[in-house]
XYZ file of C-alpha atoms in Angstrom:
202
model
C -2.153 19.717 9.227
C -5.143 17.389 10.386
C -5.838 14.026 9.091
C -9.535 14.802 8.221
C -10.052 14.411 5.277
C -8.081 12.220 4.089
C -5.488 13.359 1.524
C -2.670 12.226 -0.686
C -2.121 16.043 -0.864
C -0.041 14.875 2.845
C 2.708 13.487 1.344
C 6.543 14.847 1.187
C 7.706 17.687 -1.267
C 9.234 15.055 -3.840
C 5.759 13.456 -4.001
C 3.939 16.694 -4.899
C 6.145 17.833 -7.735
C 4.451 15.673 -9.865
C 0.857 17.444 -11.112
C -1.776 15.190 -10.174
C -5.016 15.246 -12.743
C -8.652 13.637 -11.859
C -8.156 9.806 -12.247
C -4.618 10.259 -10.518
C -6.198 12.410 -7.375
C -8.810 10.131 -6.832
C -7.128 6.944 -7.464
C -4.003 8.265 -4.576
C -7.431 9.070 -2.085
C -8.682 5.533 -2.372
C -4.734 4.294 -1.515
C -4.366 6.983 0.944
C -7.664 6.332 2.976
C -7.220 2.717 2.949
C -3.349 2.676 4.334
C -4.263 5.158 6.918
C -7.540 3.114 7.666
C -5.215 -0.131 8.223
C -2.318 1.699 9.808
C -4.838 0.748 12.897
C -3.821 -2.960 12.655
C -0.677 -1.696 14.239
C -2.498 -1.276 17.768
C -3.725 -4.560 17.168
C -0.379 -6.186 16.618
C 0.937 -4.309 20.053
C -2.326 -5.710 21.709
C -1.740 -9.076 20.630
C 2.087 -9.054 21.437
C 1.919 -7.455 24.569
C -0.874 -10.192 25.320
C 1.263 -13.153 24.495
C 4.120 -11.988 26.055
C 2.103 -11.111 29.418
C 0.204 -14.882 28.751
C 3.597 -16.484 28.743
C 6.003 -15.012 31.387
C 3.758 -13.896 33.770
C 1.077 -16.369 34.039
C 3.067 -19.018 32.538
C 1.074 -19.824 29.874
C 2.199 -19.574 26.249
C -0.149 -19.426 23.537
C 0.369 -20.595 19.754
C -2.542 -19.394 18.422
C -1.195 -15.543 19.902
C 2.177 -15.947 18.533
C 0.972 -16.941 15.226
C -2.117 -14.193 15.436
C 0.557 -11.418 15.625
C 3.002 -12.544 12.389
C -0.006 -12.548 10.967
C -1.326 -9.475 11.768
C 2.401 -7.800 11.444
C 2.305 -8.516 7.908
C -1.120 -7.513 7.074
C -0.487 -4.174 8.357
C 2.967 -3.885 6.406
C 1.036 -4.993 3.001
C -1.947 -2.996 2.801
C 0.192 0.417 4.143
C 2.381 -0.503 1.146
C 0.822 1.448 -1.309
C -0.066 4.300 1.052
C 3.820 4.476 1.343
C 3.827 5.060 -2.799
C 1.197 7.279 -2.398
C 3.502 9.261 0.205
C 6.513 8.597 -1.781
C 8.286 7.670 1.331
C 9.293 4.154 0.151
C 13.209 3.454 0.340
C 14.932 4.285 -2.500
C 17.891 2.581 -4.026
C 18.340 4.979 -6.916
C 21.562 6.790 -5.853
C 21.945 8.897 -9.272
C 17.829 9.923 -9.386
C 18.560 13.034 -7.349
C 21.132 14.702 -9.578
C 18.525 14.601 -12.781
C 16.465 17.383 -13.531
C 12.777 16.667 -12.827
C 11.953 15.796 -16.727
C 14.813 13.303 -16.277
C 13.119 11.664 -12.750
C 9.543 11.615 -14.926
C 10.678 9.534 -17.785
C 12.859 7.052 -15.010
C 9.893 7.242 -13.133
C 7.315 6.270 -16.058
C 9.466 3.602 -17.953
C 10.081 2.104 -14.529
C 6.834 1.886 -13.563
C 5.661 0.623 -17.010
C 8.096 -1.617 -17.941
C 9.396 -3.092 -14.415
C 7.082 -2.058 -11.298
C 3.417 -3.349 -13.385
C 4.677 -6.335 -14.788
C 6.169 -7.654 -11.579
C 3.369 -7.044 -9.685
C 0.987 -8.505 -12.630
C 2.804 -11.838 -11.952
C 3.355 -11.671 -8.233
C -0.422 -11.036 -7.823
C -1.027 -13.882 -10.505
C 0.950 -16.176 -8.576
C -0.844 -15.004 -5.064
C -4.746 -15.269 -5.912
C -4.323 -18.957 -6.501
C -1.803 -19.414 -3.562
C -4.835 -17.752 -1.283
C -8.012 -19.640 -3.164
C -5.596 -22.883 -2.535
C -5.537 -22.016 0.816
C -9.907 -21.126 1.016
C -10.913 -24.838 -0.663
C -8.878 -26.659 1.523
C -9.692 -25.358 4.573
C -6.138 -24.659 5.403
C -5.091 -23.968 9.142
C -1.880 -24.235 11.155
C -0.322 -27.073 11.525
C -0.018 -26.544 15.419
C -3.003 -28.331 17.216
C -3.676 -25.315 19.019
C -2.884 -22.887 16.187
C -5.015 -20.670 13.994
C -7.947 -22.029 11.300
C -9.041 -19.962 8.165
C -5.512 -19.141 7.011
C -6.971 -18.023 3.650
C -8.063 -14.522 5.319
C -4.828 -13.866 5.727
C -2.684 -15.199 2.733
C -5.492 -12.871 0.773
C -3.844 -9.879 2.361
C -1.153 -10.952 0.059
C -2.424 -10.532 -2.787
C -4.783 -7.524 -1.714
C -1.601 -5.167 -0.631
C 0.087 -5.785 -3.751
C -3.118 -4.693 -5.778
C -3.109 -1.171 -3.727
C 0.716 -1.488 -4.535
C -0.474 -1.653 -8.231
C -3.184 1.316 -8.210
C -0.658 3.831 -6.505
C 2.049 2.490 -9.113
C -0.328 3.354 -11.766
C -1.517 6.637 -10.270
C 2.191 7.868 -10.380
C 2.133 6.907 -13.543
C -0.360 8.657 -14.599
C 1.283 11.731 -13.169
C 4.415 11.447 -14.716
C 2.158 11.363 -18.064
C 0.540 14.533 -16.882
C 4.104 16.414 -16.087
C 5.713 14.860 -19.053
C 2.825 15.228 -22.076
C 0.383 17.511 -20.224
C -2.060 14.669 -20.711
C -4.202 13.321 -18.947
C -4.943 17.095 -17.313
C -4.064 18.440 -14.850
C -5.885 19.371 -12.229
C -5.586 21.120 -9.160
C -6.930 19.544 -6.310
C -9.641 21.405 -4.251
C -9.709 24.198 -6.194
C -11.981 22.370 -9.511
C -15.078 22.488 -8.722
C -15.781 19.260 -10.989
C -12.625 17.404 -10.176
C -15.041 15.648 -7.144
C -11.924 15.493 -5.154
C -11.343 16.918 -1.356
C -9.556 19.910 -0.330
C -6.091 19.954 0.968
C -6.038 19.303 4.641
């Protein structure tokens, strides 16, 4: 398997029992490219950590702005790979029972879940978070350390922003389970419909 180009057509077994159809494929792409484009900020975090901890026990010299640099740029990476985890299916799972239903069963958990709990939640998270972030952009917000980081808004956006690609793989799933359950919207297989604009399986 290569990661050019990249796919949601990667992800595990469980993931791919659900058909995918056009918006679906494409919408699982965008999530896909963009988790495995900021799966890089990881090498960035070990940078920045190894950095800080060479600043302060070899030459003595601890840095706040480093520290602070490296939560921050440990939980941008974790919030916008969330929804290429969704997109993978290889979130944790708490559903102990899911695995003994038959696949129609899993759909129809899967699509009332996602409707009725996962989208609303993440409606009002993400309502609560723009505001939180703009707060953070008009008032110029920094660290309250002397020597710590300015523009804090860039990264309280990332808030906001991961739970948004959260929200677009959520809704992709959906859209699948609405595909294997009521054969609508259609289903599509990927690389192989000429019109379907999507890429082949890698």
């Amino acid at each position: 398997m290569t990661d050019k180009p990249v796919s949601p057509a990667a992800a595990t077994p469980a993931a791919n029992a659900l058909p995918y159809n056009r918006l679906s494929w494409r919408l699982d792409t965008f999530v896909a490219g963009v988790g495995r484009l900021c799966s890089w900020l990881w090498l960035a975090v070990l940078a920045v950590v190894l950095s800080n901890v060479f600043s302060r026990f070899v030459m003595n010299e601890g840095s706040i702005a480093l520290e602070e640099l490296s939560w921050h740029l440990f939980g941008a990476a974790m919030m916008l790979t969330l929804g290429y985890a969704v997109v993978r299916d290889d979130h944790v799972r708490v559903d102990v029972l899911r695995e003994k239903f038959s696949l129609k069963a899993q759909g129809w958990i899967e699509l009332v879940a996602i409707v009725l709990l996962a989208l609303p939640i993440l409606y009002l998270m993400i309502d609560a978070l723009v505001p939180y972030a703009y707060k953070a952009y008009t008032f110029s917000e920094r660290s309250q350390a002397p020597s710590g980081l300015s523009h804090r808004f860039i990264f309280k956006s990332v808030l906001p922003l991961g739970l948004m690609l959260v929200a677009v793989a959520l809704f992709s799933r959906g859209l699948r389970c609405a595909t294997f359950l009521f054969r609508f919207p259609r289903q599509i297989q990927p690389g192989t419909d000429e019109h379907d604009g999507a890429h082949p399986h890698p």
